[in-house]
Amino acid sequence: MNQKMNQKIDDFFEKIITVRLSDDGRAVNIIDQTLLPNEIKRVDLRTKEEIFGAIKKLMVRGAPAIGVTAAYGMAVLSRGIEEKDFASFRRRFGEISAYLASSRPTAVNLFWALKRMEDKLDSLEGEETDVIIKELYAEAESIRNEDIEKSRGIGEAGFGLLKEIREKKGRAPGILTHCNAGTLATAKYGTATAPMYIALEKGWSGGDMHVYCDETRPLLQGARLTAFELSEAGIDTTLQCDNMVSALMAAGKIDIVFVGCDRVASNGDSANKIGTSGVAILAGHYGVPFYVCAPDSTIDRDTPDGSGIEIEMRSPGEVREMWYEKPMAPENISVFNPAFDVTPADLITGFVTEGGVIRPPFRFRESV
Ligand code: MRU
């Protein structure tokens, strides 16, 4: 890869690091995503209430990023645990972990990361508190670094699909994505965006592909976050309202769909941002391949199918008035506002994972 291009991509990733430790190691430092794309503001989260609130309010969001935030959060908060004997320390740690776990119900990465921190703590019984805290920091750092490696793996596998389309059609692939499963939702490459970022790293120009971003009502993660980060990275990007997907597909603009995921049941049913299942139905109708991009930490082997995935319901205000100068609906109108929907496994062409592309029949029992 040309060095100038490499530098440009590194600068881009450096500019929008979603979550990291503060310089003094005593806070989780995040980009406040509610302010994007207008302002890139970093915020320190020091208390359990601040960490809980940032996840709940979507200041930090996206399944893997929530997991990394919770892991760093547990390391930071472990310093403040006053009880020093192991049993009491463990009890307090468990209480804080349960509190953070109650911030959002759907993304399994949150529970996965918290469990990993608890398992780490259990393996340290008998050690001095100082050693325990140091090891918890190291575990959180590993979770972040592993997320980067996993999304790189997803990117490599997804890039193979883009290359095939480009070779076969002799033009830039048209890619549709929904919500934000980008660098802002993870530690680095994103999941659904990873194939595009890896394409840049491999020397494609931003014009060698074209990404269509659903705006993603009601919280506009596609418009505010995905369109922002892809265009910042120099990738050809178009924004459309969610109800324009059928028209785009009918016009032959979309060769492939890449979406992220908050939880995959062991039969392949997949929960992702509200509207994803509609995109899958349309993709099936128009014969467009529909891929779910997800790391192993998003697979919930304890949930047999999508009916067991808890779907977060959010406030009516997000639909009635949020982002508008004046309310866009009658003040007390009843609102249906689930944050996610479940795409049935039979509408999914394949899963793009760090272990490669997985095709049906899906049976997620072992690691990918
Ligand atoms: O409510 P959000 O913004 O946290 O929803 C995020 C999504 O649905 C993403 O597509 C999903 O978490 C995958 S992120 C790599």
Short mmCIF file of C-alpha atoms and ligand atoms in Angstrom, two decimals:
data_model
loop_
_atom_site.label_atom_id
_atom_site.label_comp_id
_atom_site.label_asym_id
_atom_site.label_seq_id
_atom_site.Cartn_x
_atom_site.Cartn_y
_atom_site.Cartn_z
CA MET A 1 0.00 0.00 0.00
CA ASN A 2 1.16 3.48 -0.77
CA GLN A 3 2.52 5.21 2.32
CA LYS A 4 0.57 8.45 1.88
CA MET A 5 -2.70 6.53 1.67
CA ASN A 6 -1.74 4.48 4.73
CA GLN A 7 -1.07 7.66 6.71
CA LYS A 8 -4.42 9.13 5.66
CA ILE A 9 -6.34 6.10 6.91
CA ASP A 10 -4.36 6.01 10.17
CA ASP A 11 -5.10 9.73 10.72
CA PHE A 12 -8.78 9.06 10.10
CA PHE A 13 -8.92 6.24 12.66
CA GLU A 14 -6.93 8.31 15.17
CA LYS A 15 -9.37 11.21 14.79
CA ILE A 16 -12.43 9.16 15.70
CA ILE A 17 -11.29 6.64 18.29
CA THR A 18 -14.65 5.62 19.73
CA VAL A 19 -13.55 4.48 23.17
CA ARG A 20 -10.25 4.41 25.04
CA LEU A 21 -8.84 4.97 28.52
CA SER A 22 -8.20 8.55 29.63
CA ASP A 23 -4.53 9.54 29.88
CA ASP A 24 -4.56 9.17 33.68
CA GLY A 25 -6.26 5.75 33.37
CA ARG A 26 -8.99 6.81 35.77
CA ALA A 27 -11.81 7.33 33.26
CA VAL A 28 -13.32 5.81 30.14
CA ASN A 29 -12.85 8.36 27.38
CA ILE A 30 -15.43 8.32 24.57
CA ILE A 31 -16.57 10.43 21.65
CA ASP A 32 -20.04 11.75 22.52
CA GLN A 33 -21.86 10.32 19.48
CA THR A 34 -25.05 12.28 20.19
CA LEU A 35 -23.20 15.42 19.01
CA LEU A 36 -22.00 13.99 15.70
CA PRO A 37 -21.60 14.99 12.92
CA ASN A 38 -21.54 18.62 14.09
CA GLU A 39 -19.02 18.34 16.87
CA ILE A 40 -16.29 15.85 17.76
CA LYS A 41 -16.22 16.11 21.53
CA ARG A 42 -14.51 13.65 23.87
CA VAL A 43 -15.94 13.01 27.30
CA ASP A 44 -14.45 11.31 30.40
CA LEU A 45 -16.72 8.85 32.22
CA ARG A 46 -15.52 8.42 35.80
CA THR A 47 -18.44 7.06 37.82
CA LYS A 48 -20.68 4.05 37.32
CA GLU A 49 -23.63 6.42 36.81
CA GLU A 50 -21.76 8.27 34.05
CA ILE A 51 -20.86 5.02 32.30
CA PHE A 52 -24.41 3.67 32.63
CA GLY A 53 -25.87 6.99 31.40
CA ALA A 54 -23.53 7.21 28.40
CA ILE A 55 -24.56 3.72 27.23
CA LYS A 56 -28.26 4.34 27.90
CA LYS A 57 -28.29 7.72 26.10
CA LEU A 58 -26.31 6.33 23.15
CA MET A 59 -23.37 8.68 23.70
CA VAL A 60 -21.49 5.46 23.08
CA ARG A 61 -23.39 2.79 21.16
CA GLY A 62 -22.94 -0.10 18.76
CA ALA A 63 -22.66 -3.61 20.18
CA PRO A 64 -18.85 -4.07 20.30
CA ALA A 65 -18.22 -0.48 21.49
CA ILE A 66 -20.66 -0.95 24.35
CA GLY A 67 -18.75 -4.10 25.36
CA VAL A 68 -15.39 -2.33 25.29
CA THR A 69 -16.82 0.61 27.29
CA ALA A 70 -18.19 -1.74 29.93
CA ALA A 71 -14.88 -3.61 30.17
CA TYR A 72 -12.85 -0.42 30.62
CA GLY A 73 -15.56 0.80 32.99
CA MET A 74 -15.16 -2.24 35.25
CA ALA A 75 -11.38 -1.76 35.34
CA VAL A 76 -11.72 1.93 36.23
CA LEU A 77 -14.45 1.31 38.83
CA SER A 78 -12.52 -1.54 40.45
CA ARG A 79 -10.04 1.05 41.80
CA GLY A 80 -12.79 2.63 43.85
CA ILE A 81 -13.94 -0.59 45.55
CA GLU A 82 -13.22 -0.07 49.23
CA GLU A 83 -13.68 -3.67 50.39
CA LYS A 84 -10.27 -5.35 50.16
CA ASP A 85 -10.88 -8.98 51.17
CA PHE A 86 -11.52 -11.03 48.03
CA ALA A 87 -15.07 -12.16 48.82
CA SER A 88 -16.28 -8.63 49.56
CA PHE A 89 -14.39 -7.16 46.59
CA ARG A 90 -15.94 -9.84 44.37
CA ARG A 91 -19.44 -9.12 45.67
CA ARG A 92 -19.10 -5.37 45.06
CA PHE A 93 -17.60 -5.98 41.61
CA GLY A 94 -20.56 -8.20 40.75
CA GLU A 95 -23.03 -5.54 41.87
CA ILE A 96 -21.41 -2.87 39.68
CA SER A 97 -21.29 -5.29 36.76
CA ALA A 98 -25.02 -6.09 37.15
CA TYR A 99 -25.77 -2.36 37.25
CA LEU A 100 -23.90 -1.69 33.98
CA ALA A 101 -25.55 -4.77 32.42
CA SER A 102 -28.95 -3.19 33.05
CA SER A 103 -28.18 -0.17 30.83
CA ARG A 104 -29.35 -1.76 27.55
CA PRO A 105 -30.83 -5.25 27.02
CA THR A 106 -30.22 -6.33 23.42
CA ALA A 107 -26.53 -6.22 22.47
CA VAL A 108 -25.03 -9.41 23.83
CA ASN A 109 -21.50 -7.99 23.65
CA LEU A 110 -22.28 -5.98 26.80
CA PHE A 111 -22.99 -9.11 28.83
CA TRP A 112 -20.16 -10.99 27.13
CA ALA A 113 -17.58 -8.33 28.08
CA LEU A 114 -18.86 -8.02 31.65
CA LYS A 115 -18.75 -11.80 32.09
CA ARG A 116 -15.21 -11.86 30.77
CA MET A 117 -14.19 -9.26 33.35
CA GLU A 118 -15.90 -11.27 36.12
CA ASP A 119 -14.24 -14.51 34.97
CA LYS A 120 -10.88 -12.72 34.98
CA LEU A 121 -11.47 -11.52 38.52
CA ASP A 122 -12.41 -15.05 39.64
CA SER A 123 -9.14 -16.38 38.21
CA LEU A 124 -7.23 -13.92 40.45
CA GLU A 125 -8.53 -15.07 43.82
CA GLY A 126 -5.70 -14.96 46.35
CA GLU A 127 -3.79 -12.14 44.61
CA GLU A 128 -3.15 -8.71 46.16
CA THR A 129 -5.71 -6.03 45.24
CA ASP A 130 -3.07 -4.03 43.32
CA VAL A 131 -2.29 -7.03 41.15
CA ILE A 132 -5.99 -7.71 40.60
CA ILE A 133 -6.65 -4.16 39.43
CA LYS A 134 -3.66 -4.21 37.09
CA GLU A 135 -4.87 -7.48 35.58
CA LEU A 136 -8.40 -6.13 35.12
CA TYR A 137 -6.99 -3.20 33.16
CA ALA A 138 -4.99 -5.65 31.05
CA GLU A 139 -8.12 -7.74 30.39
CA ALA A 140 -10.09 -4.67 29.25
CA GLU A 141 -7.21 -3.72 26.95
CA SER A 142 -7.22 -7.25 25.50
CA ILE A 143 -10.96 -7.02 24.85
CA ARG A 144 -10.38 -3.80 22.90
CA ASN A 145 -7.39 -5.17 20.97
CA GLU A 146 -9.21 -8.39 20.16
CA ASP A 147 -12.14 -6.36 18.83
CA ILE A 148 -9.75 -4.59 16.45
CA GLU A 149 -8.35 -7.92 15.26
CA LYS A 150 -11.81 -9.45 14.88
CA SER A 151 -13.10 -6.55 12.84
CA ARG A 152 -9.98 -6.71 10.68
CA GLY A 153 -10.83 -10.40 10.06
CA ILE A 154 -14.42 -9.49 9.18
CA GLY A 155 -13.05 -6.84 6.82
CA GLU A 156 -10.72 -9.29 5.07
CA ALA A 157 -13.56 -11.78 4.53
CA GLY A 158 -16.01 -9.08 3.36
CA PHE A 159 -13.40 -7.54 1.08
CA GLY A 160 -13.24 -10.88 -0.76
CA LEU A 161 -16.96 -10.48 -1.57
CA LEU A 162 -16.46 -6.89 -2.82
CA LYS A 163 -13.53 -7.97 -5.00
CA GLU A 164 -15.65 -10.69 -6.62
CA ILE A 165 -18.40 -8.17 -7.46
CA ARG A 166 -15.92 -5.68 -8.88
CA GLU A 167 -14.25 -8.32 -11.03
CA LYS A 168 -17.54 -9.78 -12.23
CA LYS A 169 -19.33 -6.51 -12.95
CA GLY A 170 -16.31 -4.45 -13.99
CA ARG A 171 -17.42 -1.48 -11.89
CA ALA A 172 -17.50 -0.13 -8.35
CA PRO A 173 -19.74 -2.32 -6.14
CA GLY A 174 -22.87 -0.64 -4.76
CA ILE A 175 -23.14 -1.48 -1.07
CA LEU A 176 -26.13 -0.77 1.16
CA THR A 177 -25.80 -0.50 4.91
CA HIS A 178 -28.26 0.27 7.70
CA CYS A 179 -27.64 2.05 11.02
CA ASN A 180 -24.01 2.46 12.04
CA ALA A 181 -21.89 -0.64 12.29
CA GLY A 182 -18.76 1.38 11.62
CA THR A 183 -15.64 2.44 13.44
CA LEU A 184 -17.90 4.46 15.77
CA ALA A 185 -19.64 1.24 16.83
CA THR A 186 -16.45 -0.73 17.51
CA ALA A 187 -12.81 -0.32 18.52
CA LYS A 188 -11.62 0.34 14.97
CA TYR A 189 -12.81 -0.97 11.60
CA GLY A 190 -16.47 -1.53 12.38
CA THR A 191 -18.20 -4.69 11.27
CA ALA A 192 -20.39 -3.80 8.26
CA THR A 193 -17.91 -1.09 7.25
CA ALA A 194 -14.80 -3.20 7.81
CA PRO A 195 -14.73 -4.56 4.22
CA MET A 196 -14.68 -0.98 2.90
CA TYR A 197 -11.93 0.19 5.26
CA ILE A 198 -9.85 -2.90 4.48
CA ALA A 199 -10.39 -2.14 0.76
CA LEU A 200 -8.84 1.31 1.37
CA GLU A 201 -5.94 -0.25 3.25
CA LYS A 202 -5.40 -2.60 0.32
CA GLY A 203 -5.13 0.30 -2.09
CA TRP A 204 -8.66 0.79 -3.44
CA SER A 205 -9.63 4.43 -3.76
CA GLY A 206 -12.81 5.81 -2.22
CA GLY A 207 -14.34 5.82 -5.71
CA ASP A 208 -13.75 2.10 -6.24
CA MET A 209 -16.92 1.42 -4.23
CA HIS A 210 -20.13 3.29 -3.48
CA VAL A 211 -21.88 3.00 -0.14
CA TYR A 212 -25.56 3.82 0.29
CA CYS A 213 -26.42 4.64 3.92
CA ASP A 214 -29.96 4.31 5.25
CA GLU A 215 -30.58 7.34 7.44
CA THR A 216 -32.05 4.98 10.09
CA ARG A 217 -35.03 6.58 11.78
CA PRO A 218 -35.58 7.55 14.51
CA LEU A 219 -32.08 8.24 15.86
CA LEU A 220 -30.39 8.70 12.48
CA GLN A 221 -27.28 6.62 13.13
CA GLY A 222 -26.93 6.17 9.36
CA ALA A 223 -27.13 9.88 8.58
CA ARG A 224 -25.25 11.24 11.58
CA LEU A 225 -22.63 8.53 11.99
CA THR A 226 -22.18 6.22 8.99
CA ALA A 227 -22.46 8.90 6.32
CA PHE A 228 -20.11 11.03 8.44
CA GLU A 229 -17.40 8.43 8.97
CA LEU A 230 -17.43 6.98 5.45
CA SER A 231 -17.27 10.38 3.78
CA GLU A 232 -14.52 11.45 6.23
CA ALA A 233 -12.60 8.36 5.11
CA GLY A 234 -13.00 9.49 1.50
CA ILE A 235 -15.40 6.72 0.42
CA ASP A 236 -18.09 7.59 -2.15
CA THR A 237 -21.21 7.79 -0.02
CA THR A 238 -24.89 8.50 -0.64
CA LEU A 239 -27.51 9.01 2.04
CA GLN A 240 -31.13 7.96 1.57
CA CYS A 241 -34.22 7.73 3.76
CA ASP A 242 -35.09 4.23 4.94
CA ASN A 243 -38.16 4.11 2.69
CA MET A 244 -36.01 4.54 -0.44
CA VAL A 245 -34.29 1.16 -0.30
CA SER A 246 -36.79 -0.54 -2.58
CA ALA A 247 -36.36 2.16 -5.21
CA LEU A 248 -32.57 1.89 -5.00
CA MET A 249 -32.64 -1.88 -5.37
CA ALA A 250 -35.15 -1.71 -8.21
CA ALA A 251 -32.80 0.68 -10.01
CA GLY A 252 -30.01 -1.93 -9.77
CA LYS A 253 -27.79 0.29 -7.62
CA ILE A 254 -27.21 -2.25 -4.84
CA ASP A 255 -24.98 -5.29 -5.39
CA ILE A 256 -24.66 -6.34 -1.77
CA VAL A 257 -25.99 -5.47 1.69
CA PHE A 258 -23.69 -5.43 4.72
CA VAL A 259 -25.31 -4.83 8.11
CA GLY A 260 -24.06 -5.19 11.67
CA CYS A 261 -25.74 -7.08 14.44
CA ASP A 262 -26.46 -6.83 18.17
CA ARG A 263 -27.15 -10.48 18.82
CA VAL A 264 -27.17 -13.65 16.74
CA ALA A 265 -29.19 -16.57 18.11
CA SER A 266 -27.68 -20.02 17.61
CA ASN A 267 -30.00 -20.73 14.64
CA GLY A 268 -28.81 -17.54 12.87
CA ASP A 269 -31.79 -15.26 13.62
CA SER A 270 -30.19 -11.84 14.06
CA ALA A 271 -31.24 -8.75 15.99
CA ASN A 272 -30.04 -5.46 14.56
CA LYS A 273 -31.25 -1.86 14.37
CA ILE A 274 -34.95 -1.43 13.67
CA GLY A 275 -35.57 -1.62 9.91
CA THR A 276 -32.92 -4.23 9.19
CA SER A 277 -35.45 -7.03 8.69
CA GLY A 278 -37.29 -4.87 6.14
CA VAL A 279 -34.04 -4.40 4.20
CA ALA A 280 -33.54 -8.20 4.27
CA ILE A 281 -37.05 -8.78 2.88
CA LEU A 282 -36.43 -6.28 0.09
CA ALA A 283 -33.02 -7.81 -0.66
CA GLY A 284 -34.70 -11.22 -0.96
CA HIS A 285 -37.29 -9.77 -3.34
CA TYR A 286 -34.70 -8.13 -5.60
CA GLY A 287 -32.15 -10.97 -5.40
CA VAL A 288 -29.51 -8.86 -3.65
CA PRO A 289 -27.19 -10.82 -1.31
CA PHE A 290 -27.74 -9.85 2.33
CA TYR A 291 -24.81 -10.35 4.73
CA VAL A 292 -24.69 -9.88 8.50
CA CYS A 293 -21.22 -8.89 9.70
CA ALA A 294 -20.50 -9.93 13.27
CA PRO A 295 -17.66 -11.00 15.54
CA ASP A 296 -17.92 -14.14 17.64
CA SER A 297 -18.75 -12.00 20.72
CA THR A 298 -22.11 -11.11 19.10
CA ILE A 299 -23.20 -14.76 18.91
CA ASP A 300 -25.42 -15.82 21.78
CA ARG A 301 -25.21 -19.61 21.91
CA ASP A 302 -27.59 -19.72 24.88
CA THR A 303 -30.48 -18.30 22.83
CA PRO A 304 -31.81 -20.93 20.39
CA ASP A 305 -33.72 -18.52 18.11
CA GLY A 306 -34.74 -14.90 17.67
CA SER A 307 -37.90 -15.20 19.79
CA GLY A 308 -35.64 -15.32 22.88
CA ILE A 309 -33.85 -12.03 22.14
CA GLU A 310 -35.03 -9.17 24.37
CA ILE A 311 -35.77 -6.10 22.26
CA GLU A 312 -35.17 -2.71 23.84
CA MET A 313 -38.15 -0.33 23.69
CA ARG A 314 -37.23 3.34 23.70
CA SER A 315 -38.98 6.57 24.51
CA PRO A 316 -41.81 8.00 22.34
CA GLY A 317 -40.03 11.36 22.28
CA GLU A 318 -37.40 9.92 19.91
CA VAL A 319 -40.12 9.51 17.27
CA ARG A 320 -42.36 12.48 18.05
CA GLU A 321 -39.85 15.29 18.34
CA MET A 322 -36.18 14.42 18.68
CA TRP A 323 -33.88 16.15 16.14
CA TYR A 324 -36.68 18.49 15.00
CA GLU A 325 -37.09 22.12 15.95
CA LYS A 326 -40.78 21.58 16.60
CA PRO A 327 -42.67 18.33 17.38
CA MET A 328 -43.35 16.33 14.23
CA ALA A 329 -46.42 14.55 15.60
CA PRO A 330 -49.36 15.24 17.91
CA GLU A 331 -48.08 15.72 21.45
CA ASN A 332 -49.58 12.61 23.05
CA ILE A 333 -49.86 10.30 20.06
CA SER A 334 -49.07 6.72 20.97
CA VAL A 335 -45.72 5.59 19.56
CA PHE A 336 -44.21 2.19 18.74
CA ASN A 337 -40.45 2.54 19.14
CA PRO A 338 -38.46 -0.70 19.36
CA ALA A 339 -34.72 -0.12 18.95
CA PHE A 340 -34.13 -3.42 17.11
CA ASP A 341 -35.85 -6.06 15.02
CA VAL A 342 -34.98 -9.66 14.29
CA THR A 343 -34.10 -10.80 10.78
CA PRO A 344 -35.01 -14.48 10.35
CA ALA A 345 -32.04 -16.66 9.44
CA ASP A 346 -33.62 -17.74 6.14
CA LEU A 347 -33.33 -14.18 4.78
CA ILE A 348 -29.59 -14.07 5.48
CA THR A 349 -27.22 -15.01 2.64
CA GLY A 350 -24.28 -15.38 5.01
CA PHE A 351 -22.44 -14.15 8.09
CA VAL A 352 -19.18 -12.33 7.59
CA THR A 353 -17.10 -13.19 10.65
CA GLU A 354 -13.47 -13.04 11.72
CA GLY A 355 -13.32 -16.73 10.78
CA GLY A 356 -14.56 -16.14 7.20
CA VAL A 357 -17.95 -16.16 5.47
CA ILE A 358 -20.44 -18.64 6.96
CA ARG A 359 -23.29 -19.85 4.74
CA PRO A 360 -26.51 -21.68 5.63
CA PRO A 361 -27.50 -23.83 7.35
CA PHE A 362 -26.41 -21.78 10.37
CA ARG A 363 -25.66 -23.65 13.58
CA PHE A 364 -23.64 -21.50 15.92
CA ARG A 365 -22.53 -23.87 18.60
CA GLU A 366 -18.75 -23.53 18.55
CA SER A 367 -16.52 -20.47 18.04
CA VAL A 368 -16.46 -19.14 14.48
O1 MRU B 1 -28.95 1.52 19.07
P1 MRU B 1 -27.57 1.38 18.53
O2 MRU B 1 -27.11 2.59 17.81
O3 MRU B 1 -26.59 0.91 19.58
O4 MRU B 1 -27.70 0.22 17.46
C1 MRU B 1 -26.55 -0.24 16.82
C2 MRU B 1 -26.78 -1.26 15.79
O5 MRU B 1 -27.87 -1.74 15.57
C3 MRU B 1 -25.57 -1.75 15.06
O6 MRU B 1 -25.88 -2.12 13.75
C4 MRU B 1 -25.01 -2.96 15.80
O7 MRU B 1 -24.78 -2.66 17.15
C5 MRU B 1 -23.79 -3.49 15.18
S1 MRU B 1 -22.40 -2.49 15.56
C6 MRU B 1 -21.02 -3.11 14.88
#
